[in-house]
Amino acid sequence: MACYMQVLYFCIPFREQLLDYYENNKNVGDAEENLLTCLADLFSQISSQKKKTGVISPRRFVQRVKKQNELFRSYMHQDAHEFLNFLLNELVDILERETNAANASPEASSSSSSSSSSSEKVANGPSNPPVNGVRKDPFVTWVHDSFQGILTNETRCLRCETVTARDETFFDLSLDIEQNSSITSCLKNFSSTETLNAEDKFFCDKCCSLQEAQKRMKIKKPPSILVIHLKRFKYIEHLGRNKKLSYRVVFPMELKLMNTVEDPDTEYSLFAVVVHIGTGPNHGHYVSLVKSHNHWLYFDDETVEMIDELTMHKYFGSSQEYSSNTEHGYILFYESLGRSS
């Protein structure tokens, strides 16, 4: 968990919003302790640290995580990607509960009644059009503002050419990987066109029948912080277990998303990498690489050292299946150059 604390702290938009949350809620006397308050308190301790060197233990936060989720109570090796998803979704749930509780208070009810007419105009206006005929007003937090993007799943009927689009949100992109590949090629494969035929035909509403179709996934709205999860752990059927893929996957310092809907030239800059060290999924260790003030730092629990950007290639993976190098980039964090602070 410690490696994530350094990575999330250097997600500048997320850190600033979390510190604002801490300032606005630190004097609330009967505030319930939860993951959000523990993380906000930890970030506040780090940001107010006067010494240039030192260690701040995340003990209170770790204890809260173990109390909240039994998966993280044991000493067994836990997956960093699962932890990220758990943490971000838990923070969103807490913010939603707090907002609902505030809206349900007498003060909120009296103030909202006076402005109900104006809010109804917004609710019924074109700002939130129905998606596939279903009206949905998602709860949006500052966690979403930092990490959430939108994918669109497009299916084109090959008989009538009608395109059916379905949107879905994401906090991270999980990419299949291949030996001696790159993030760019992985993203191309992610958005490649798939033909639906034979038993996989698509039911076209316009044709009212099953038809051959072409399907593809696009990034409709890129997030402010793009999190890319490389699928390094794969179930091998003949082995009957998961195996770590040590494939060499090149991740660039600057990444351009070619296949987005809103902006075909969305550019990102790499600022953090979570590295898995070990030969298998059930054992190993995580460290983090973080870029701060144009220098790369290597975080291994309480140990911090500066590394040369030229050495980043050692974390791409191994070009051969059996290698002594077991330090492989697992989760990549890119910030949008158009929105970076």
mmCIF file with all atom_site columns, N, CA, C and O in Angstrom, residues 251-275:
data_model
loop_
_atom_site.group_PDB
_atom_site.id
_atom_site.type_symbol
_atom_site.label_atom_id
_atom_site.label_alt_id
_atom_site.label_comp_id
_atom_site.label_asym_id
_atom_site.label_entity_id
_atom_site.label_seq_id
_atom_site.pdbx_PDB_ins_code
_atom_site.Cartn_x
_atom_site.Cartn_y
_atom_site.Cartn_z
_atom_site.occupancy
_atom_site.B_iso_or_equiv
_atom_site.pdbx_formal_charge
_atom_site.auth_seq_id
_atom_site.auth_comp_id
_atom_site.auth_asym_id
_atom_site.auth_atom_id
_atom_site.pdbx_PDB_model_num
ATOM 1   N N  . PHE A 1 251 ? 7.007   1.799  -22.411 1.00 0.00 ? 251 PHE A N  1
ATOM 2   C CA . PHE A 1 251 ? 6.090   2.904  -22.095 1.00 0.00 ? 251 PHE A CA 1
ATOM 3   C C  . PHE A 1 251 ? 6.838   4.221  -22.266 1.00 0.00 ? 251 PHE A C  1
ATOM 4   O O  . PHE A 1 251 ? 7.877   4.460  -21.657 1.00 0.00 ? 251 PHE A O  1
ATOM 5   N N  . PRO A 1 252 ? 6.332   5.099  -23.129 1.00 0.00 ? 252 PRO A N  1
ATOM 6   C CA . PRO A 1 252 ? 7.016   6.354  -23.436 1.00 0.00 ? 252 PRO A CA 1
ATOM 7   C C  . PRO A 1 252 ? 6.830   7.395  -22.345 1.00 0.00 ? 252 PRO A C  1
ATOM 8   O O  . PRO A 1 252 ? 5.867   7.346  -21.573 1.00 0.00 ? 252 PRO A O  1
ATOM 9   N N  . MET A 1 253 ? 7.744   8.350  -22.296 1.00 0.00 ? 253 MET A N  1
ATOM 10  C CA . MET A 1 253 ? 7.613   9.461  -21.354 1.00 0.00 ? 253 MET A CA 1
ATOM 11  C C  . MET A 1 253 ? 6.475   10.399 -21.783 1.00 0.00 ? 253 MET A C  1
ATOM 12  O O  . MET A 1 253 ? 5.800   10.988 -20.951 1.00 0.00 ? 253 MET A O  1
ATOM 13  N N  . GLU A 1 254 ? 6.299   10.532 -23.095 1.00 0.00 ? 254 GLU A N  1
ATOM 14  C CA . GLU A 1 254 ? 5.207   11.342 -23.639 1.00 0.00 ? 254 GLU A CA 1
ATOM 15  C C  . GLU A 1 254 ? 4.321   10.430 -24.481 1.00 0.00 ? 254 GLU A C  1
ATOM 16  O O  . GLU A 1 254 ? 4.819   9.680  -25.329 1.00 0.00 ? 254 GLU A O  1
ATOM 17  N N  . LEU A 1 255 ? 3.022   10.489 -24.245 1.00 0.00 ? 255 LEU A N  1
ATOM 18  C CA . LEU A 1 255 ? 2.074   9.597  -24.927 1.00 0.00 ? 255 LEU A CA 1
ATOM 19  C C  . LEU A 1 255 ? 1.003   10.424 -25.621 1.00 0.00 ? 255 LEU A C  1
ATOM 20  O O  . LEU A 1 255 ? 0.406   11.323 -25.023 1.00 0.00 ? 255 LEU A O  1
ATOM 21  N N  . LYS A 1 256 ? 0.767   10.109 -26.880 1.00 0.00 ? 256 LYS A N  1
ATOM 22  C CA . LYS A 1 256 ? -0.296  10.778 -27.628 1.00 0.00 ? 256 LYS A CA 1
ATOM 23  C C  . LYS A 1 256 ? -1.397  9.759  -27.924 1.00 0.00 ? 256 LYS A C  1
ATOM 24  O O  . LYS A 1 256 ? -1.132  8.698  -28.482 1.00 0.00 ? 256 LYS A O  1
ATOM 25  N N  . LEU A 1 257 ? -2.620  10.100 -27.527 1.00 0.00 ? 257 LEU A N  1
ATOM 26  C CA . LEU A 1 257 ? -3.760  9.229  -27.807 1.00 0.00 ? 257 LEU A CA 1
ATOM 27  C C  . LEU A 1 257 ? -4.309  9.564  -29.189 1.00 0.00 ? 257 LEU A C  1
ATOM 28  O O  . LEU A 1 257 ? -4.878  10.628 -29.395 1.00 0.00 ? 257 LEU A O  1
ATOM 29  N N  . MET A 1 258 ? -4.125  8.638  -30.113 1.00 0.00 ? 258 MET A N  1
ATOM 30  C CA . MET A 1 258 ? -4.531  8.893  -31.504 1.00 0.00 ? 258 MET A CA 1
ATOM 31  C C  . MET A 1 258 ? -6.011  8.602  -31.742 1.00 0.00 ? 258 MET A C  1
ATOM 32  O O  . MET A 1 258 ? -6.584  9.066  -32.696 1.00 0.00 ? 258 MET A O  1
ATOM 33  N N  . ASN A 1 259 ? -6.609  7.801  -30.889 1.00 0.00 ? 259 ASN A N  1
ATOM 34  C CA . ASN A 1 259 ? -7.905  7.224  -31.232 1.00 0.00 ? 259 ASN A CA 1
ATOM 35  C C  . ASN A 1 259 ? -9.037  7.704  -30.331 1.00 0.00 ? 259 ASN A C  1
ATOM 36  O O  . ASN A 1 259 ? -9.918  6.953  -29.983 1.00 0.00 ? 259 ASN A O  1
ATOM 37  N N  . THR A 1 260 ? -8.979  8.970  -29.926 1.00 0.00 ? 260 THR A N  1
ATOM 38  C CA . THR A 1 260 ? -10.039 9.492  -29.080 1.00 0.00 ? 260 THR A CA 1
ATOM 39  C C  . THR A 1 260 ? -11.064 10.253 -29.919 1.00 0.00 ? 260 THR A C  1
ATOM 40  O O  . THR A 1 260 ? -10.771 10.719 -31.010 1.00 0.00 ? 260 THR A O  1
ATOM 41  N N  . VAL A 1 261 ? -12.275 10.352 -29.377 1.00 0.00 ? 261 VAL A N  1
ATOM 42  C CA . VAL A 1 261 ? -13.368 10.976 -30.121 1.00 0.00 ? 261 VAL A CA 1
ATOM 43  C C  . VAL A 1 261 ? -13.304 12.496 -30.050 1.00 0.00 ? 261 VAL A C  1
ATOM 44  O O  . VAL A 1 261 ? -13.404 13.191 -31.057 1.00 0.00 ? 261 VAL A O  1
ATOM 45  N N  . GLU A 1 262 ? -13.119 13.025 -28.837 1.00 0.00 ? 262 GLU A N  1
ATOM 46  C CA . GLU A 1 262 ? -13.200 14.473 -28.653 1.00 0.00 ? 262 GLU A CA 1
ATOM 47  C C  . GLU A 1 262 ? -11.991 15.212 -29.217 1.00 0.00 ? 262 GLU A C  1
ATOM 48  O O  . GLU A 1 262 ? -12.108 16.244 -29.842 1.00 0.00 ? 262 GLU A O  1
ATOM 49  N N  . ASP A 1 263 ? -10.795 14.675 -28.956 1.00 0.00 ? 263 ASP A N  1
ATOM 50  C CA . ASP A 1 263 ? -9.576  15.352 -29.389 1.00 0.00 ? 263 ASP A CA 1
ATOM 51  C C  . ASP A 1 263 ? -8.586  14.308 -29.884 1.00 0.00 ? 263 ASP A C  1
ATOM 52  O O  . ASP A 1 263 ? -8.054  13.518 -29.105 1.00 0.00 ? 263 ASP A O  1
ATOM 53  N N  . PRO A 1 264 ? -8.338  14.242 -31.189 1.00 0.00 ? 264 PRO A N  1
ATOM 54  C CA . PRO A 1 264 ? -7.468  13.196 -31.744 1.00 0.00 ? 264 PRO A CA 1
ATOM 55  C C  . PRO A 1 264 ? -6.005  13.336 -31.351 1.00 0.00 ? 264 PRO A C  1
ATOM 56  O O  . PRO A 1 264 ? -5.213  12.438 -31.581 1.00 0.00 ? 264 PRO A O  1
ATOM 57  N N  . ASP A 1 265 ? -5.640  14.454 -30.744 1.00 0.00 ? 265 ASP A N  1
ATOM 58  C CA . ASP A 1 265 ? -4.236  14.677 -30.383 1.00 0.00 ? 265 ASP A CA 1
ATOM 59  C C  . ASP A 1 265 ? -4.068  14.951 -28.892 1.00 0.00 ? 265 ASP A C  1
ATOM 60  O O  . ASP A 1 265 ? -3.311  15.825 -28.486 1.00 0.00 ? 265 ASP A O  1
ATOM 61  N N  . THR A 1 266 ? -4.786  14.205 -28.066 1.00 0.00 ? 266 THR A N  1
ATOM 62  C CA . THR A 1 266 ? -4.643  14.352 -26.630 1.00 0.00 ? 266 THR A CA 1
ATOM 63  C C  . THR A 1 266 ? -3.267  13.837 -26.201 1.00 0.00 ? 266 THR A C  1
ATOM 64  O O  . THR A 1 266 ? -2.911  12.694 -26.491 1.00 0.00 ? 266 THR A O  1
ATOM 65  N N  . GLU A 1 267 ? -2.507  14.674 -25.508 1.00 0.00 ? 267 GLU A N  1
ATOM 66  C CA . GLU A 1 267 ? -1.148  14.305 -25.124 1.00 0.00 ? 267 GLU A CA 1
ATOM 67  C C  . GLU A 1 267 ? -1.020  14.175 -23.612 1.00 0.00 ? 267 GLU A C  1
ATOM 68  O O  . GLU A 1 267 ? -1.625  14.932 -22.859 1.00 0.00 ? 267 GLU A O  1
ATOM 69  N N  . TYR A 1 268 ? -0.212  13.203 -23.211 1.00 0.00 ? 268 TYR A N  1
ATOM 70  C CA . TYR A 1 268 ? 0.007   12.928 -21.798 1.00 0.00 ? 268 TYR A CA 1
ATOM 71  C C  . TYR A 1 268 ? 1.497   12.820 -21.502 1.00 0.00 ? 268 TYR A C  1
ATOM 72  O O  . TYR A 1 268 ? 2.299   12.496 -22.388 1.00 0.00 ? 268 TYR A O  1
ATOM 73  N N  . SER A 1 269 ? 1.824   13.055 -20.239 1.00 0.00 ? 269 SER A N  1
ATOM 74  C CA . SER A 1 269 ? 3.207   12.925 -19.775 1.00 0.00 ? 269 SER A CA 1
ATOM 75  C C  . SER A 1 269 ? 3.235   11.942 -18.604 1.00 0.00 ? 269 SER A C  1
ATOM 76  O O  . SER A 1 269 ? 2.431   12.051 -17.668 1.00 0.00 ? 269 SER A O  1
ATOM 77  N N  . LEU A 1 270 ? 4.153   10.996 -18.658 1.00 0.00 ? 270 LEU A N  1
ATOM 78  C CA . LEU A 1 270 ? 4.287   9.996  -17.596 1.00 0.00 ? 270 LEU A CA 1
ATOM 79  C C  . LEU A 1 270 ? 4.845   10.655 -16.329 1.00 0.00 ? 270 LEU A C  1
ATOM 80  O O  . LEU A 1 270 ? 5.849   11.362 -16.379 1.00 0.00 ? 270 LEU A O  1
ATOM 81  N N  . PHE A 1 271 ? 4.181   10.409 -15.182 1.00 0.00 ? 271 PHE A N  1
ATOM 82  C CA . PHE A 1 271 ? 4.699   10.970 -13.935 1.00 0.00 ? 271 PHE A CA 1
ATOM 83  C C  . PHE A 1 271 ? 4.830   9.935  -12.822 1.00 0.00 ? 271 PHE A C  1
ATOM 84  O O  . PHE A 1 271 ? 5.397   10.230 -11.769 1.00 0.00 ? 271 PHE A O  1
ATOM 85  N N  . ALA A 1 272 ? 4.349   8.715  -13.036 1.00 0.00 ? 272 ALA A N  1
ATOM 86  C CA . ALA A 1 272 ? 4.493   7.696  -11.990 1.00 0.00 ? 272 ALA A CA 1
ATOM 87  C C  . ALA A 1 272 ? 4.302   6.303  -12.577 1.00 0.00 ? 272 ALA A C  1
ATOM 88  O O  . ALA A 1 272 ? 3.552   6.113  -13.540 1.00 0.00 ? 272 ALA A O  1
ATOM 89  N N  . VAL A 1 273 ? 5.001   5.346  -11.978 1.00 0.00 ? 273 VAL A N  1
ATOM 90  C CA . VAL A 1 273 ? 4.893   3.939  -12.374 1.00 0.00 ? 273 VAL A CA 1
ATOM 91  C C  . VAL A 1 273 ? 4.884   3.086  -11.104 1.00 0.00 ? 273 VAL A C  1
ATOM 92  O O  . VAL A 1 273 ? 5.733   3.278  -10.224 1.00 0.00 ? 273 VAL A O  1
ATOM 93  N N  . VAL A 1 274 ? 3.921   2.180  -11.005 1.00 0.00 ? 274 VAL A N  1
ATOM 94  C CA . VAL A 1 274 ? 3.957   1.164  -9.959  1.00 0.00 ? 274 VAL A CA 1
ATOM 95  C C  . VAL A 1 274 ? 4.624   -0.064 -10.552 1.00 0.00 ? 274 VAL A C  1
ATOM 96  O O  . VAL A 1 274 ? 4.187   -0.574 -11.593 1.00 0.00 ? 274 VAL A O  1
ATOM 97  N N  . VAL A 1 275 ? 5.694   -0.529 -9.924  1.00 0.00 ? 275 VAL A N  1
ATOM 98  C CA . VAL A 1 275 ? 6.508   -1.631 -10.432 1.00 0.00 ? 275 VAL A CA 1
ATOM 99  C C  . VAL A 1 275 ? 6.284   -2.870 -9.572  1.00 0.00 ? 275 VAL A C  1
ATOM 100 O O  . VAL A 1 275 ? 6.335   -2.787 -8.331  1.00 0.00 ? 275 VAL A O  1
#
